[in-house]
Amino acid sequence: NNMPITSTSKISTERSAQDEPEYSVFVKISLCLIAGIFCSMLQFDFIFGQNLIDVAENDSATPPGGSAAIIWLFAITVGAIPSIIYGFYSSPKEIPLKTIWMCPWWRHLLLICSTSLPWVAQIHLYGLAANVFLPKDFAASIAWPTIMTTTVAQGMTLSLCLGEWKGASAEALSKLRI
């Protein structure tokens, strides 16, 4: 097949079900357990990095509520490297990497403004709420569920706006509407 590829939707419709590997229930459940364990690693960063936070709090140059920024520096940097590598590894082979540079600049800007900026903003708002605005006794119990709720809501809204559910089954769509 030497046809030029012009869109990802065309690629997804050309792929057949036999191209996708079928994983066992054990592999699927194992992946979910591993993801569940690793998703809490950011919280462990804050727990085990408390000494760094204390040093930042005692520094006169650190603004109020900014002492946890040192943990974000390490967590984002360390997490970004494997994420970028995996992004390149898992990208569809039918789409050459040079298409990243051929994409109009405004699409990159739109993606940054609709995903990266809200994510960073909600993290900063969580930090402010947990460290400055709310009483220390129950700040995390209010701020953390709020940030998780807004994360899921934003993700679902973007997935609907971007049409990620177009190829979903009727059963999956009915569960989404609940």
PDB file of C-alpha atoms in Angstrom:
ATOM      1  CA  ASN A   1       0.000   0.000   0.000  1.00  0.00           C
ATOM      2  CA  ASN A   2       1.803   3.149  -1.244  1.00  0.00           C
ATOM      3  CA  MET A   3      -1.021   5.617  -0.633  1.00  0.00           C
ATOM      4  CA  PRO A   4       0.015   8.822   1.135  1.00  0.00           C
ATOM      5  CA  ILE A   5      -1.388   9.141   4.603  1.00  0.00           C
ATOM      6  CA  THR A   6      -3.152  12.404   5.268  1.00  0.00           C
ATOM      7  CA  SER A   7      -4.908  11.946   8.588  1.00  0.00           C
ATOM      8  CA  THR A   8      -4.866   9.769  11.667  1.00  0.00           C
ATOM      9  CA  SER A   9      -8.534   8.911  11.198  1.00  0.00           C
ATOM     10  CA  LYS A  10      -7.689   7.327   7.870  1.00  0.00           C
ATOM     11  CA  ILE A  11      -4.937   5.316   9.525  1.00  0.00           C
ATOM     12  CA  SER A  12      -7.222   4.064  12.269  1.00  0.00           C
ATOM     13  CA  THR A  13      -9.894   2.984   9.790  1.00  0.00           C
ATOM     14  CA  GLU A  14      -7.359   1.122   7.655  1.00  0.00           C
ATOM     15  CA  ARG A  15      -6.072  -0.923  10.562  1.00  0.00           C
ATOM     16  CA  SER A  16      -7.803  -4.202  11.043  1.00  0.00           C
ATOM     17  CA  ALA A  17      -8.704  -5.871  14.304  1.00  0.00           C
ATOM     18  CA  GLN A  18      -6.130  -8.574  13.669  1.00  0.00           C
ATOM     19  CA  ASP A  19      -3.326  -5.976  13.773  1.00  0.00           C
ATOM     20  CA  GLU A  20      -4.043  -5.270  17.427  1.00  0.00           C
ATOM     21  CA  PRO A  21      -2.535  -7.779  19.864  1.00  0.00           C
ATOM     22  CA  GLU A  22      -4.920  -9.479  22.269  1.00  0.00           C
ATOM     23  CA  TYR A  23      -3.657  -9.506  25.840  1.00  0.00           C
ATOM     24  CA  SER A  24      -4.623 -12.003  28.506  1.00  0.00           C
ATOM     25  CA  VAL A  25      -6.765 -11.034  31.475  1.00  0.00           C
ATOM     26  CA  PHE A  26      -3.693 -11.492  33.701  1.00  0.00           C
ATOM     27  CA  VAL A  27      -1.676  -8.984  31.663  1.00  0.00           C
ATOM     28  CA  LYS A  28      -4.548  -6.475  31.664  1.00  0.00           C
ATOM     29  CA  ILE A  29      -5.101  -6.716  35.417  1.00  0.00           C
ATOM     30  CA  SER A  30      -1.353  -6.589  36.075  1.00  0.00           C
ATOM     31  CA  LEU A  31      -1.065  -3.416  34.020  1.00  0.00           C
ATOM     32  CA  CYS A  32      -3.931  -1.832  35.958  1.00  0.00           C
ATOM     33  CA  LEU A  33      -2.312  -2.766  39.286  1.00  0.00           C
ATOM     34  CA  ILE A  34       1.089  -1.426  38.232  1.00  0.00           C
ATOM     35  CA  ALA A  35      -0.496   1.803  36.979  1.00  0.00           C
ATOM     36  CA  GLY A  36      -2.430   2.136  40.231  1.00  0.00           C
ATOM     37  CA  ILE A  37       0.726   1.723  42.279  1.00  0.00           C
ATOM     38  CA  PHE A  38       2.803   4.117  40.195  1.00  0.00           C
ATOM     39  CA  CYS A  39       0.104   6.785  39.977  1.00  0.00           C
ATOM     40  CA  SER A  40       0.612   7.461  43.678  1.00  0.00           C
ATOM     41  CA  MET A  41       4.350   8.055  43.276  1.00  0.00           C
ATOM     42  CA  LEU A  42       3.869  11.826  43.122  1.00  0.00           C
ATOM     43  CA  GLN A  43       2.310  11.706  46.576  1.00  0.00           C
ATOM     44  CA  PHE A  44       5.324   9.704  47.790  1.00  0.00           C
ATOM     45  CA  ASP A  45       7.564  12.433  46.370  1.00  0.00           C
ATOM     46  CA  PHE A  46       5.921  14.922  48.681  1.00  0.00           C
ATOM     47  CA  ILE A  47       6.058  12.603  51.685  1.00  0.00           C
ATOM     48  CA  PHE A  48       9.687  11.554  51.298  1.00  0.00           C
ATOM     49  CA  GLY A  49      10.736  14.991  50.067  1.00  0.00           C
ATOM     50  CA  GLN A  50       9.485  16.764  53.172  1.00  0.00           C
ATOM     51  CA  ASN A  51      13.078  17.661  54.178  1.00  0.00           C
ATOM     52  CA  LEU A  52      13.505  19.549  50.893  1.00  0.00           C
ATOM     53  CA  ILE A  53      10.206  21.338  51.444  1.00  0.00           C
ATOM     54  CA  ASP A  54      11.306  22.333  54.960  1.00  0.00           C
ATOM     55  CA  VAL A  55      14.555  23.812  53.591  1.00  0.00           C
ATOM     56  CA  ALA A  56      12.566  25.790  50.990  1.00  0.00           C
ATOM     57  CA  GLU A  57      10.140  27.066  53.667  1.00  0.00           C
ATOM     58  CA  ASN A  58      13.047  28.388  55.743  1.00  0.00           C
ATOM     59  CA  ASP A  59      14.540  30.192  52.736  1.00  0.00           C
ATOM     60  CA  SER A  60      13.508  33.854  52.720  1.00  0.00           C
ATOM     61  CA  ALA A  61      13.401  33.936  48.909  1.00  0.00           C
ATOM     62  CA  THR A  62      10.654  31.289  48.717  1.00  0.00           C
ATOM     63  CA  PRO A  63       7.184  32.840  48.384  1.00  0.00           C
ATOM     64  CA  PRO A  64       4.356  31.599  50.635  1.00  0.00           C
ATOM     65  CA  GLY A  65       2.938  28.394  49.237  1.00  0.00           C
ATOM     66  CA  GLY A  66       5.918  27.905  46.914  1.00  0.00           C
ATOM     67  CA  SER A  67       7.959  25.577  49.073  1.00  0.00           C
ATOM     68  CA  ALA A  68       6.685  22.441  47.325  1.00  0.00           C
ATOM     69  CA  ALA A  69       7.959  23.677  43.955  1.00  0.00           C
ATOM     70  CA  ILE A  70      11.248  21.835  44.500  1.00  0.00           C
ATOM     71  CA  ILE A  71       9.366  18.518  44.516  1.00  0.00           C
ATOM     72  CA  TRP A  72       7.618  19.451  41.254  1.00  0.00           C
ATOM     73  CA  LEU A  73      10.980  20.273  39.715  1.00  0.00           C
ATOM     74  CA  PHE A  74      12.237  16.751  40.337  1.00  0.00           C
ATOM     75  CA  ALA A  75       8.946  14.937  39.696  1.00  0.00           C
ATOM     76  CA  ILE A  76       8.179  16.633  36.382  1.00  0.00           C
ATOM     77  CA  THR A  77      11.747  16.327  35.112  1.00  0.00           C
ATOM     78  CA  VAL A  78      12.154  12.682  36.052  1.00  0.00           C
ATOM     79  CA  GLY A  79       8.676  11.773  34.771  1.00  0.00           C
ATOM     80  CA  ALA A  80       8.990  13.695  31.504  1.00  0.00           C
ATOM     81  CA  ILE A  81      12.014  11.806  30.208  1.00  0.00           C
ATOM     82  CA  PRO A  82      10.424   8.320  30.091  1.00  0.00           C
ATOM     83  CA  SER A  83       7.139   9.827  28.869  1.00  0.00           C
ATOM     84  CA  ILE A  84       8.822  11.492  25.892  1.00  0.00           C
ATOM     85  CA  ILE A  85      10.795   8.354  25.058  1.00  0.00           C
ATOM     86  CA  TYR A  86       7.659   6.214  25.236  1.00  0.00           C
ATOM     87  CA  GLY A  87       5.773   8.757  23.116  1.00  0.00           C
ATOM     88  CA  PHE A  88       8.310   8.387  20.316  1.00  0.00           C
ATOM     89  CA  TYR A  89       8.428   4.595  20.736  1.00  0.00           C
ATOM     90  CA  SER A  90       4.660   4.139  20.629  1.00  0.00           C
ATOM     91  CA  SER A  91       3.895   6.626  17.870  1.00  0.00           C
ATOM     92  CA  PRO A  92       2.312   5.040  14.801  1.00  0.00           C
ATOM     93  CA  LYS A  93       4.984   3.903  12.368  1.00  0.00           C
ATOM     94  CA  GLU A  94       2.809   5.025   9.438  1.00  0.00           C
ATOM     95  CA  ILE A  95       3.175   8.654  10.534  1.00  0.00           C
ATOM     96  CA  PRO A  96       6.743   9.889  10.079  1.00  0.00           C
ATOM     97  CA  LEU A  97       8.162  12.065  12.864  1.00  0.00           C
ATOM     98  CA  LYS A  98       8.835  14.864  10.374  1.00  0.00           C
ATOM     99  CA  THR A  99       5.082  15.563  10.360  1.00  0.00           C
ATOM    100  CA  ILE A 100       5.529  17.138  13.807  1.00  0.00           C
ATOM    101  CA  TRP A 101       7.446  19.976  12.161  1.00  0.00           C
ATOM    102  CA  MET A 102       5.030  20.195   9.221  1.00  0.00           C
ATOM    103  CA  CYS A 103       2.021  20.770  11.471  1.00  0.00           C
ATOM    104  CA  PRO A 104       0.825  24.418  11.561  1.00  0.00           C
ATOM    105  CA  TRP A 105       2.141  26.359  14.551  1.00  0.00           C
ATOM    106  CA  TRP A 106      -1.347  27.244  15.773  1.00  0.00           C
ATOM    107  CA  ARG A 107      -2.201  23.555  16.293  1.00  0.00           C
ATOM    108  CA  HIS A 108       0.783  23.169  18.616  1.00  0.00           C
ATOM    109  CA  LEU A 109      -0.268  26.323  20.448  1.00  0.00           C
ATOM    110  CA  LEU A 110      -3.863  25.084  20.727  1.00  0.00           C
ATOM    111  CA  LEU A 111      -2.668  21.774  22.154  1.00  0.00           C
ATOM    112  CA  ILE A 112      -0.442  23.499  24.708  1.00  0.00           C
ATOM    113  CA  CYS A 113      -3.213  25.888  25.764  1.00  0.00           C
ATOM    114  CA  SER A 114      -5.850  23.154  26.059  1.00  0.00           C
ATOM    115  CA  THR A 115      -3.761  20.543  27.866  1.00  0.00           C
ATOM    116  CA  SER A 116      -0.464  21.695  29.346  1.00  0.00           C
ATOM    117  CA  LEU A 117      -1.471  25.094  30.697  1.00  0.00           C
ATOM    118  CA  PRO A 118      -4.635  23.856  32.466  1.00  0.00           C
ATOM    119  CA  TRP A 119      -2.678  20.944  33.964  1.00  0.00           C
ATOM    120  CA  VAL A 120       0.047  23.209  35.326  1.00  0.00           C
ATOM    121  CA  ALA A 121      -2.548  25.761  36.480  1.00  0.00           C
ATOM    122  CA  GLN A 122      -4.554  23.188  38.421  1.00  0.00           C
ATOM    123  CA  ILE A 123      -1.402  21.919  40.114  1.00  0.00           C
ATOM    124  CA  HIS A 124      -0.511  25.462  41.196  1.00  0.00           C
ATOM    125  CA  LEU A 125      -4.055  26.066  42.411  1.00  0.00           C
ATOM    126  CA  TYR A 126      -3.894  22.822  44.378  1.00  0.00           C
ATOM    127  CA  GLY A 127      -0.640  23.954  45.988  1.00  0.00           C
ATOM    128  CA  LEU A 128      -2.115  27.335  46.888  1.00  0.00           C
ATOM    129  CA  ALA A 129      -5.282  25.787  48.280  1.00  0.00           C
ATOM    130  CA  ALA A 130      -3.445  23.158  50.310  1.00  0.00           C
ATOM    131  CA  ASN A 131      -0.761  25.494  51.669  1.00  0.00           C
ATOM    132  CA  VAL A 132      -2.263  28.980  51.838  1.00  0.00           C
ATOM    133  CA  PHE A 133      -6.046  29.177  51.572  1.00  0.00           C
ATOM    134  CA  LEU A 134      -7.315  26.151  53.495  1.00  0.00           C
ATOM    135  CA  PRO A 135      -6.720  25.203  57.131  1.00  0.00           C
ATOM    136  CA  LYS A 136      -3.798  22.750  57.394  1.00  0.00           C
ATOM    137  CA  ASP A 137      -5.910  20.166  59.248  1.00  0.00           C
ATOM    138  CA  PHE A 138      -8.004  19.199  56.242  1.00  0.00           C
ATOM    139  CA  ALA A 139      -6.492  21.053  53.263  1.00  0.00           C
ATOM    140  CA  ALA A 140      -5.394  17.948  51.366  1.00  0.00           C
ATOM    141  CA  SER A 141      -8.704  16.166  51.952  1.00  0.00           C
ATOM    142  CA  ILE A 142     -10.505  18.994  50.144  1.00  0.00           C
ATOM    143  CA  ALA A 143      -7.940  20.077  47.571  1.00  0.00           C
ATOM    144  CA  TRP A 144      -6.834  16.623  46.330  1.00  0.00           C
ATOM    145  CA  PRO A 145     -10.327  15.278  45.466  1.00  0.00           C
ATOM    146  CA  THR A 146     -11.093  18.608  43.823  1.00  0.00           C
ATOM    147  CA  ILE A 147      -8.023  18.420  41.604  1.00  0.00           C
ATOM    148  CA  MET A 148      -8.737  14.797  40.692  1.00  0.00           C
ATOM    149  CA  THR A 149     -12.346  15.647  39.800  1.00  0.00           C
ATOM    150  CA  THR A 150     -11.331  18.562  37.602  1.00  0.00           C
ATOM    151  CA  THR A 151      -8.646  16.432  35.941  1.00  0.00           C
ATOM    152  CA  VAL A 152     -11.159  13.747  34.980  1.00  0.00           C
ATOM    153  CA  ALA A 153     -13.734  16.328  33.876  1.00  0.00           C
ATOM    154  CA  GLN A 154     -11.203  18.143  31.686  1.00  0.00           C
ATOM    155  CA  GLY A 155      -9.953  14.877  30.190  1.00  0.00           C
ATOM    156  CA  MET A 156     -13.469  13.697  29.358  1.00  0.00           C
ATOM    157  CA  THR A 157     -14.422  17.079  27.897  1.00  0.00           C
ATOM    158  CA  LEU A 158     -11.330  17.188  25.699  1.00  0.00           C
ATOM    159  CA  SER A 159     -11.824  13.587  24.579  1.00  0.00           C
ATOM    160  CA  LEU A 160     -15.386  14.376  23.519  1.00  0.00           C
ATOM    161  CA  CYS A 161     -14.354  17.602  21.765  1.00  0.00           C
ATOM    162  CA  LEU A 162     -11.508  15.867  19.945  1.00  0.00           C
ATOM    163  CA  GLY A 163     -13.743  13.013  18.813  1.00  0.00           C
ATOM    164  CA  GLU A 164     -11.861  10.248  20.593  1.00  0.00           C
ATOM    165  CA  TRP A 165     -15.129   8.387  21.164  1.00  0.00           C
ATOM    166  CA  LYS A 166     -16.155   8.206  17.495  1.00  0.00           C
ATOM    167  CA  GLY A 167     -15.013   4.612  17.084  1.00  0.00           C
ATOM    168  CA  ALA A 168     -16.349   3.414  20.440  1.00  0.00           C
ATOM    169  CA  SER A 169     -19.016   0.738  20.679  1.00  0.00           C
ATOM    170  CA  ALA A 170     -22.618   1.556  21.543  1.00  0.00           C
ATOM    171  CA  GLU A 171     -22.147  -0.145  24.927  1.00  0.00           C
ATOM    172  CA  ALA A 172     -19.137   2.058  25.780  1.00  0.00           C
ATOM    173  CA  LEU A 173     -21.008   5.189  24.707  1.00  0.00           C
ATOM    174  CA  SER A 174     -24.040   4.247  26.830  1.00  0.00           C
ATOM    175  CA  LYS A 175     -21.757   3.903  29.886  1.00  0.00           C
ATOM    176  CA  LEU A 176     -20.206   7.280  29.092  1.00  0.00           C
ATOM    177  CA  ARG A 177     -23.632   8.937  29.156  1.00  0.00           C
ATOM    178  CA  ILE A 178     -24.355   7.703  32.695  1.00  0.00           C
TER     179      ILE A 178
END
